[in-house]
């Protein structure tokens, strides 16, 4: 692995870890601060997650693009492969590994911060066609948003736009919008408000991958030259020549 790719992957690892720590940690805090009021707990969880995501995109966007999501990275690679933009195959492998391991680390970190066992498999079953449909919708919408911002030259708004979308999707999807395979896997490691049972993970991940395919089809129809902006997803990261100095 080159030094540049190592920097990108480390940013994806830490960024995804902090994102999951925010999701799990705020969910745990909400459950403790607002016992008996699930609606308020979800609101607190959604707001904290939206703000944390925006801040993390600002922090790590200039380093790795701040994908934090294997579906976003995979679509970036797929669209950019013929135009020689976006991630390469080796980049995609490194990003995905960093995102998944980072998500697990973030869940462990949140557990420890709240004086819980480092790993406690979630007992919260999340399964059913309605939830899988919600994940398709949430993931497709997220990916289209990200590439629409890049293609139209509005990546400066990505922290606010992506954070707002995820915060809203907590409420307009029945699954509370995981929309991210790495985050889904990480959330299986905590038996708290934000957890998902390991047996429910495959269904969510498959739905999220389908959402990515739907997004590719939508982008082909609405943004036929989206591949030209693949280097700017989610936010433009520093040129390799600049980083090597």
mmCIF file of C-alpha atoms in Angstrom:
data_model
loop_
_atom_site.group_PDB
_atom_site.id
_atom_site.type_symbol
_atom_site.label_atom_id
_atom_site.label_comp_id
_atom_site.label_asym_id
_atom_site.label_seq_id
_atom_site.Cartn_x
_atom_site.Cartn_y
_atom_site.Cartn_z
ATOM 1 C CA UNK A 1 0.000 0.000 0.000
ATOM 2 C CA UNK A 2 1.362 3.406 -0.968
ATOM 3 C CA UNK A 3 1.809 6.138 1.608
ATOM 4 C CA UNK A 4 -0.985 8.156 -0.002
ATOM 5 C CA UNK A 5 -3.447 5.258 0.027
ATOM 6 C CA UNK A 6 -2.477 4.509 3.634
ATOM 7 C CA UNK A 7 -3.363 8.097 4.565
ATOM 8 C CA UNK A 8 -6.694 7.836 2.772
ATOM 9 C CA UNK A 9 -7.515 4.486 4.355
ATOM 10 C CA UNK A 10 -6.576 5.676 7.840
ATOM 11 C CA UNK A 11 -8.884 8.675 7.412
ATOM 12 C CA UNK A 12 -11.702 6.372 6.318
ATOM 13 C CA UNK A 13 -11.042 4.112 9.305
ATOM 14 C CA UNK A 14 -11.083 6.889 11.893
ATOM 15 C CA UNK A 15 -13.921 8.794 10.216
ATOM 16 C CA UNK A 16 -16.152 5.726 10.069
ATOM 17 C CA UNK A 17 -15.221 4.785 13.633
ATOM 18 C CA UNK A 18 -16.199 8.217 14.918
ATOM 19 C CA UNK A 19 -19.423 8.153 12.903
ATOM 20 C CA UNK A 20 -20.481 4.838 14.434
ATOM 21 C CA UNK A 21 -19.353 6.001 17.875
ATOM 22 C CA UNK A 22 -21.658 8.994 17.407
ATOM 23 C CA UNK A 23 -24.569 6.809 16.292
ATOM 24 C CA UNK A 24 -24.172 4.251 19.075
ATOM 25 C CA UNK A 25 -23.094 6.693 21.767
ATOM 26 C CA UNK A 26 -25.923 9.160 21.159
ATOM 27 C CA UNK A 27 -28.406 6.291 21.037
ATOM 28 C CA UNK A 28 -27.179 5.002 24.384
ATOM 29 C CA UNK A 29 -27.249 8.465 25.929
ATOM 30 C CA UNK A 30 -30.743 9.081 24.564
ATOM 31 C CA UNK A 31 -32.037 5.831 26.040
ATOM 32 C CA UNK A 32 -30.630 6.786 29.437
ATOM 33 C CA UNK A 33 -31.704 10.431 29.388
ATOM 34 C CA UNK A 34 -35.199 9.880 27.991
ATOM 35 C CA UNK A 35 -36.344 6.485 29.268
ATOM 36 C CA UNK A 36 -39.792 5.451 28.159
ATOM 37 C CA UNK A 37 -39.998 7.943 25.272
ATOM 38 C CA UNK A 38 -38.786 6.171 22.134
ATOM 39 C CA UNK A 39 -39.759 9.042 19.866
ATOM 40 C CA UNK A 40 -37.608 11.489 21.816
ATOM 41 C CA UNK A 41 -34.770 8.975 21.904
ATOM 42 C CA UNK A 42 -34.872 8.670 18.118
ATOM 43 C CA UNK A 43 -34.945 12.450 17.720
ATOM 44 C CA UNK A 44 -31.900 12.865 19.956
ATOM 45 C CA UNK A 45 -30.092 10.072 18.119
ATOM 46 C CA UNK A 46 -30.929 11.528 14.699
ATOM 47 C CA UNK A 47 -29.833 15.059 15.545
ATOM 48 C CA UNK A 48 -26.528 13.947 17.042
ATOM 49 C CA UNK A 49 -25.818 11.680 14.080
ATOM 50 C CA UNK A 50 -26.614 14.375 11.502
ATOM 51 C CA UNK A 51 -24.358 16.944 13.160
ATOM 52 C CA UNK A 52 -21.555 14.444 13.720
ATOM 53 C CA UNK A 53 -21.668 13.311 10.097
ATOM 54 C CA UNK A 54 -21.439 16.878 8.825
ATOM 55 C CA UNK A 55 -18.485 17.628 11.087
ATOM 56 C CA UNK A 56 -16.685 14.426 10.097
ATOM 57 C CA UNK A 57 -17.098 15.199 6.385
ATOM 58 C CA UNK A 58 -15.501 18.595 7.012
ATOM 59 C CA UNK A 59 -12.690 16.957 8.970
ATOM 60 C CA UNK A 60 -11.804 14.090 6.647
ATOM 61 C CA UNK A 61 -13.127 15.228 3.267
ATOM 62 C CA UNK A 62 -9.840 16.918 2.312
ATOM 63 C CA UNK A 63 -7.926 13.717 3.121
ATOM 64 C CA UNK A 64 -9.941 10.805 1.706
ATOM 65 C CA UNK A 65 -13.148 12.308 0.347
ATOM 66 C CA UNK A 66 -14.986 11.232 3.527
ATOM 67 C CA UNK A 67 -16.920 8.341 1.990
ATOM 68 C CA UNK A 68 -17.373 6.349 5.240
ATOM 69 C CA UNK A 69 -19.597 3.998 3.216
ATOM 70 C CA UNK A 70 -18.671 1.008 1.008
ATOM 71 C CA UNK A 71 -21.627 1.637 -1.312
ATOM 72 C CA UNK A 72 -20.524 5.218 -1.984
ATOM 73 C CA UNK A 73 -16.978 3.996 -2.594
ATOM 74 C CA UNK A 74 -18.136 1.163 -4.855
ATOM 75 C CA UNK A 75 -20.285 3.481 -6.989
ATOM 76 C CA UNK A 76 -17.393 5.942 -7.152
ATOM 77 C CA UNK A 77 -15.154 3.168 -8.489
ATOM 78 C CA UNK A 78 -17.799 1.875 -10.899
ATOM 79 C CA UNK A 79 -18.607 5.230 -12.447
ATOM 80 C CA UNK A 80 -15.028 6.442 -12.603
ATOM 81 C CA UNK A 81 -13.299 3.315 -13.863
ATOM 82 C CA UNK A 82 -13.629 4.164 -17.598
ATOM 83 C CA UNK A 83 -12.943 7.867 -17.209
ATOM 84 C CA UNK A 84 -9.859 7.233 -15.065
ATOM 85 C CA UNK A 85 -11.369 9.201 -12.185
ATOM 86 C CA UNK A 86 -12.426 8.254 -8.679
ATOM 87 C CA UNK A 87 -11.167 5.204 -6.826
ATOM 88 C CA UNK A 88 -9.094 2.439 -8.347
ATOM 89 C CA UNK A 89 -9.765 -1.216 -7.566
ATOM 90 C CA UNK A 90 -7.028 -1.263 -4.929
ATOM 91 C CA UNK A 91 -8.379 1.976 -3.458
ATOM 92 C CA UNK A 92 -11.837 0.423 -3.207
ATOM 93 C CA UNK A 93 -10.507 -2.644 -1.403
ATOM 94 C CA UNK A 94 -8.566 -0.500 1.071
ATOM 95 C CA UNK A 95 -11.462 1.886 1.653
ATOM 96 C CA UNK A 96 -13.926 -0.944 2.235
ATOM 97 C CA UNK A 97 -11.648 -2.746 4.684
ATOM 98 C CA UNK A 98 -10.973 0.492 6.545
ATOM 99 C CA UNK A 99 -14.669 1.396 6.704
ATOM 100 C CA UNK A 100 -15.815 -1.995 8.009
ATOM 101 C CA UNK A 101 -13.062 -2.323 10.614
ATOM 102 C CA UNK A 102 -13.534 1.320 11.579
ATOM 103 C CA UNK A 103 -17.254 0.784 12.116
ATOM 104 C CA UNK A 104 -16.572 -2.150 14.425
ATOM 105 C CA UNK A 105 -13.972 -0.124 16.326
ATOM 106 C CA UNK A 106 -16.440 2.751 16.689
ATOM 107 C CA UNK A 107 -19.074 0.488 18.177
ATOM 108 C CA UNK A 108 -16.554 -0.942 20.650
ATOM 109 C CA UNK A 109 -15.414 2.584 21.544
ATOM 110 C CA UNK A 110 -18.971 3.741 22.239
ATOM 111 C CA UNK A 111 -19.636 0.672 24.389
ATOM 112 C CA UNK A 112 -16.547 1.376 26.462
ATOM 113 C CA UNK A 113 -17.342 5.090 26.840
ATOM 114 C CA UNK A 114 -20.692 4.149 28.385
ATOM 115 C CA UNK A 115 -19.165 1.509 30.663
ATOM 116 C CA UNK A 116 -20.654 -1.397 28.715
ATOM 117 C CA UNK A 117 -18.957 -4.616 27.586
ATOM 118 C CA UNK A 118 -16.636 -3.879 24.664
ATOM 119 C CA UNK A 119 -18.588 -6.304 22.482
ATOM 120 C CA UNK A 120 -22.195 -7.251 23.119
ATOM 121 C CA UNK A 121 -24.061 -8.751 20.192
ATOM 122 C CA UNK A 122 -27.278 -6.888 19.561
ATOM 123 C CA UNK A 123 -30.555 -8.641 20.259
ATOM 124 C CA UNK A 124 -32.606 -6.184 18.188
ATOM 125 C CA UNK A 125 -34.103 -7.986 15.197
ATOM 126 C CA UNK A 126 -34.608 -5.744 12.181
ATOM 127 C CA UNK A 127 -35.979 -7.850 9.373
ATOM 128 C CA UNK A 128 -38.819 -7.802 6.890
ATOM 129 C CA UNK A 129 -39.581 -6.628 3.387
ATOM 130 C CA UNK A 130 -40.662 -3.172 4.532
ATOM 131 C CA UNK A 131 -37.326 -2.559 6.261
ATOM 132 C CA UNK A 132 -35.342 -3.845 3.280
ATOM 133 C CA UNK A 133 -37.341 -1.571 0.960
ATOM 134 C CA UNK A 134 -36.598 1.339 3.288
ATOM 135 C CA UNK A 135 -32.877 0.573 3.083
ATOM 136 C CA UNK A 136 -33.020 0.494 -0.714
ATOM 137 C CA UNK A 137 -34.703 3.904 -0.731
ATOM 138 C CA UNK A 138 -32.399 5.411 1.901
ATOM 139 C CA UNK A 139 -29.207 4.166 0.238
ATOM 140 C CA UNK A 140 -30.246 5.099 -3.288
ATOM 141 C CA UNK A 141 -31.210 8.589 -2.186
ATOM 142 C CA UNK A 142 -27.939 9.087 -0.333
ATOM 143 C CA UNK A 143 -25.789 7.988 -3.276
ATOM 144 C CA UNK A 144 -27.716 10.099 -5.795
ATOM 145 C CA UNK A 145 -27.386 13.105 -3.492
ATOM 146 C CA UNK A 146 -23.643 12.657 -3.123
ATOM 147 C CA UNK A 147 -23.006 12.350 -6.858
ATOM 148 C CA UNK A 148 -25.474 15.110 -7.734
ATOM 149 C CA UNK A 149 -23.547 17.487 -5.487
ATOM 150 C CA UNK A 150 -20.240 16.444 -7.036
ATOM 151 C CA UNK A 151 -21.493 16.645 -10.621
ATOM 152 C CA UNK A 152 -23.042 20.087 -10.129
ATOM 153 C CA UNK A 153 -19.990 21.504 -8.360
ATOM 154 C CA UNK A 154 -21.687 21.912 -4.989
ATOM 155 C CA UNK A 155 -19.465 19.685 -2.858
ATOM 156 C CA UNK A 156 -18.960 22.553 -0.399
ATOM 157 C CA UNK A 157 -22.534 21.928 0.716
ATOM 158 C CA UNK A 158 -21.979 18.185 1.246
ATOM 159 C CA UNK A 159 -21.492 18.338 5.048
ATOM 160 C CA UNK A 160 -24.830 20.083 5.545
ATOM 161 C CA UNK A 161 -26.703 18.288 2.752
ATOM 162 C CA UNK A 162 -25.573 14.759 3.602
ATOM 163 C CA UNK A 163 -26.049 15.318 7.322
ATOM 164 C CA UNK A 164 -29.531 16.729 6.711
ATOM 165 C CA UNK A 165 -30.490 13.817 4.458
ATOM 166 C CA UNK A 166 -29.426 11.180 6.973
ATOM 167 C CA UNK A 167 -31.110 13.060 9.807
ATOM 168 C CA UNK A 168 -34.358 13.245 7.845
ATOM 169 C CA UNK A 169 -34.119 9.645 6.663
ATOM 170 C CA UNK A 170 -34.096 8.507 10.303
ATOM 171 C CA UNK A 171 -37.748 9.577 10.240
ATOM 172 C CA UNK A 172 -39.077 8.944 6.742
ATOM 173 C CA UNK A 173 -37.792 5.354 6.511
ATOM 174 C CA UNK A 174 -39.077 2.473 8.617
ATOM 175 C CA UNK A 175 -35.527 1.143 9.045
ATOM 176 C CA UNK A 176 -34.243 4.470 10.479
ATOM 177 C CA UNK A 177 -31.877 4.693 7.525
ATOM 178 C CA UNK A 178 -28.726 2.696 8.130
ATOM 179 C CA UNK A 179 -27.901 3.166 4.398
ATOM 180 C CA UNK A 180 -24.350 1.888 4.908
ATOM 181 C CA UNK A 181 -23.042 -1.711 5.003
ATOM 182 C CA UNK A 182 -20.061 -0.834 7.212
ATOM 183 C CA UNK A 183 -22.208 0.981 9.751
ATOM 184 C CA UNK A 184 -24.695 -1.898 9.690
ATOM 185 C CA UNK A 185 -21.970 -4.412 10.509
ATOM 186 C CA UNK A 186 -20.537 -2.180 13.231
ATOM 187 C CA UNK A 187 -23.916 -1.738 14.904
ATOM 188 C CA UNK A 188 -24.233 -5.506 15.362
ATOM 189 C CA UNK A 189 -21.487 -5.260 18.006
ATOM 190 C CA UNK A 190 -23.585 -3.292 20.493
ATOM 191 C CA UNK A 191 -26.716 -4.371 22.332
ATOM 192 C CA UNK A 192 -27.983 -0.818 22.735
ATOM 193 C CA UNK A 193 -30.604 1.482 21.200
ATOM 194 C CA UNK A 194 -28.752 1.608 17.854
ATOM 195 C CA UNK A 195 -27.963 -2.106 17.599
ATOM 196 C CA UNK A 196 -28.998 -4.620 14.961
ATOM 197 C CA UNK A 197 -28.975 -8.374 15.488
ATOM 198 C CA UNK A 198 -26.213 -10.130 13.525
ATOM 199 C CA UNK A 199 -28.845 -12.323 11.845
ATOM 200 C CA UNK A 200 -30.493 -9.173 10.467
ATOM 201 C CA UNK A 201 -27.284 -7.760 8.981
ATOM 202 C CA UNK A 202 -27.227 -9.743 5.685
ATOM 203 C CA UNK A 203 -30.710 -8.587 4.665
ATOM 204 C CA UNK A 204 -29.803 -4.956 5.312
ATOM 205 C CA UNK A 205 -26.502 -5.194 3.453
ATOM 206 C CA UNK A 206 -28.117 -6.805 0.409
ATOM 207 C CA UNK A 207 -30.792 -4.098 0.373
ATOM 208 C CA UNK A 208 -28.133 -1.396 0.603
ATOM 209 C CA UNK A 209 -26.230 -2.906 -2.332
ATOM 210 C CA UNK A 210 -29.455 -2.974 -4.333
ATOM 211 C CA UNK A 211 -29.921 0.678 -3.407
ATOM 212 C CA UNK A 212 -26.489 1.378 -4.839
ATOM 213 C CA UNK A 213 -27.504 -0.257 -8.138
ATOM 214 C CA UNK A 214 -30.703 1.785 -8.223
ATOM 215 C CA UNK A 215 -28.613 4.906 -7.704
ATOM 216 C CA UNK A 216 -26.310 3.978 -10.604
ATOM 217 C CA UNK A 217 -29.330 3.639 -12.886
ATOM 218 C CA UNK A 218 -30.772 6.945 -11.664
ATOM 219 C CA UNK A 219 -27.478 8.736 -12.168
ATOM 220 C CA UNK A 220 -27.224 7.366 -15.709
ATOM 221 C CA UNK A 221 -30.624 8.926 -16.460
ATOM 222 C CA UNK A 222 -30.270 12.226 -14.602
ATOM 223 C CA UNK A 223 -26.508 12.865 -14.500
ATOM 224 C CA UNK A 224 -25.064 11.005 -17.520
ATOM 225 C CA UNK A 225 -21.590 12.498 -17.024
ATOM 226 C CA UNK A 226 -21.385 11.871 -13.296
ATOM 227 C CA UNK A 227 -18.177 9.872 -13.775
ATOM 228 C CA UNK A 228 -16.332 13.099 -14.536
ATOM 229 C CA UNK A 229 -16.894 14.206 -10.967
ATOM 230 C CA UNK A 230 -15.869 10.929 -9.300
ATOM 231 C CA UNK A 231 -12.724 12.530 -7.881
ATOM 232 C CA UNK A 232 -14.930 14.919 -5.894
ATOM 233 C CA UNK A 233 -17.030 12.331 -4.027
ATOM 234 C CA UNK A 234 -18.005 13.044 -1.227
ATOM 235 C CA UNK A 235 -15.683 16.053 -1.000
ATOM 236 C CA UNK A 236 -12.581 16.676 -3.127
ATOM 237 C CA UNK A 237 -9.495 15.315 -1.449
ATOM 238 C CA UNK A 238 -6.016 16.679 -1.838
ATOM 239 C CA UNK A 239 -4.137 15.767 -5.019
ATOM 240 C CA UNK A 240 -1.590 13.003 -4.570
ATOM 241 C CA UNK A 241 1.197 15.301 -5.631
ATOM 242 C CA UNK A 242 0.234 17.789 -2.926
ATOM 243 C CA UNK A 243 -0.064 15.111 -0.250
ATOM 244 C CA UNK A 244 3.329 13.658 -1.092
ATOM 245 C CA UNK A 245 5.130 16.928 -0.345
#
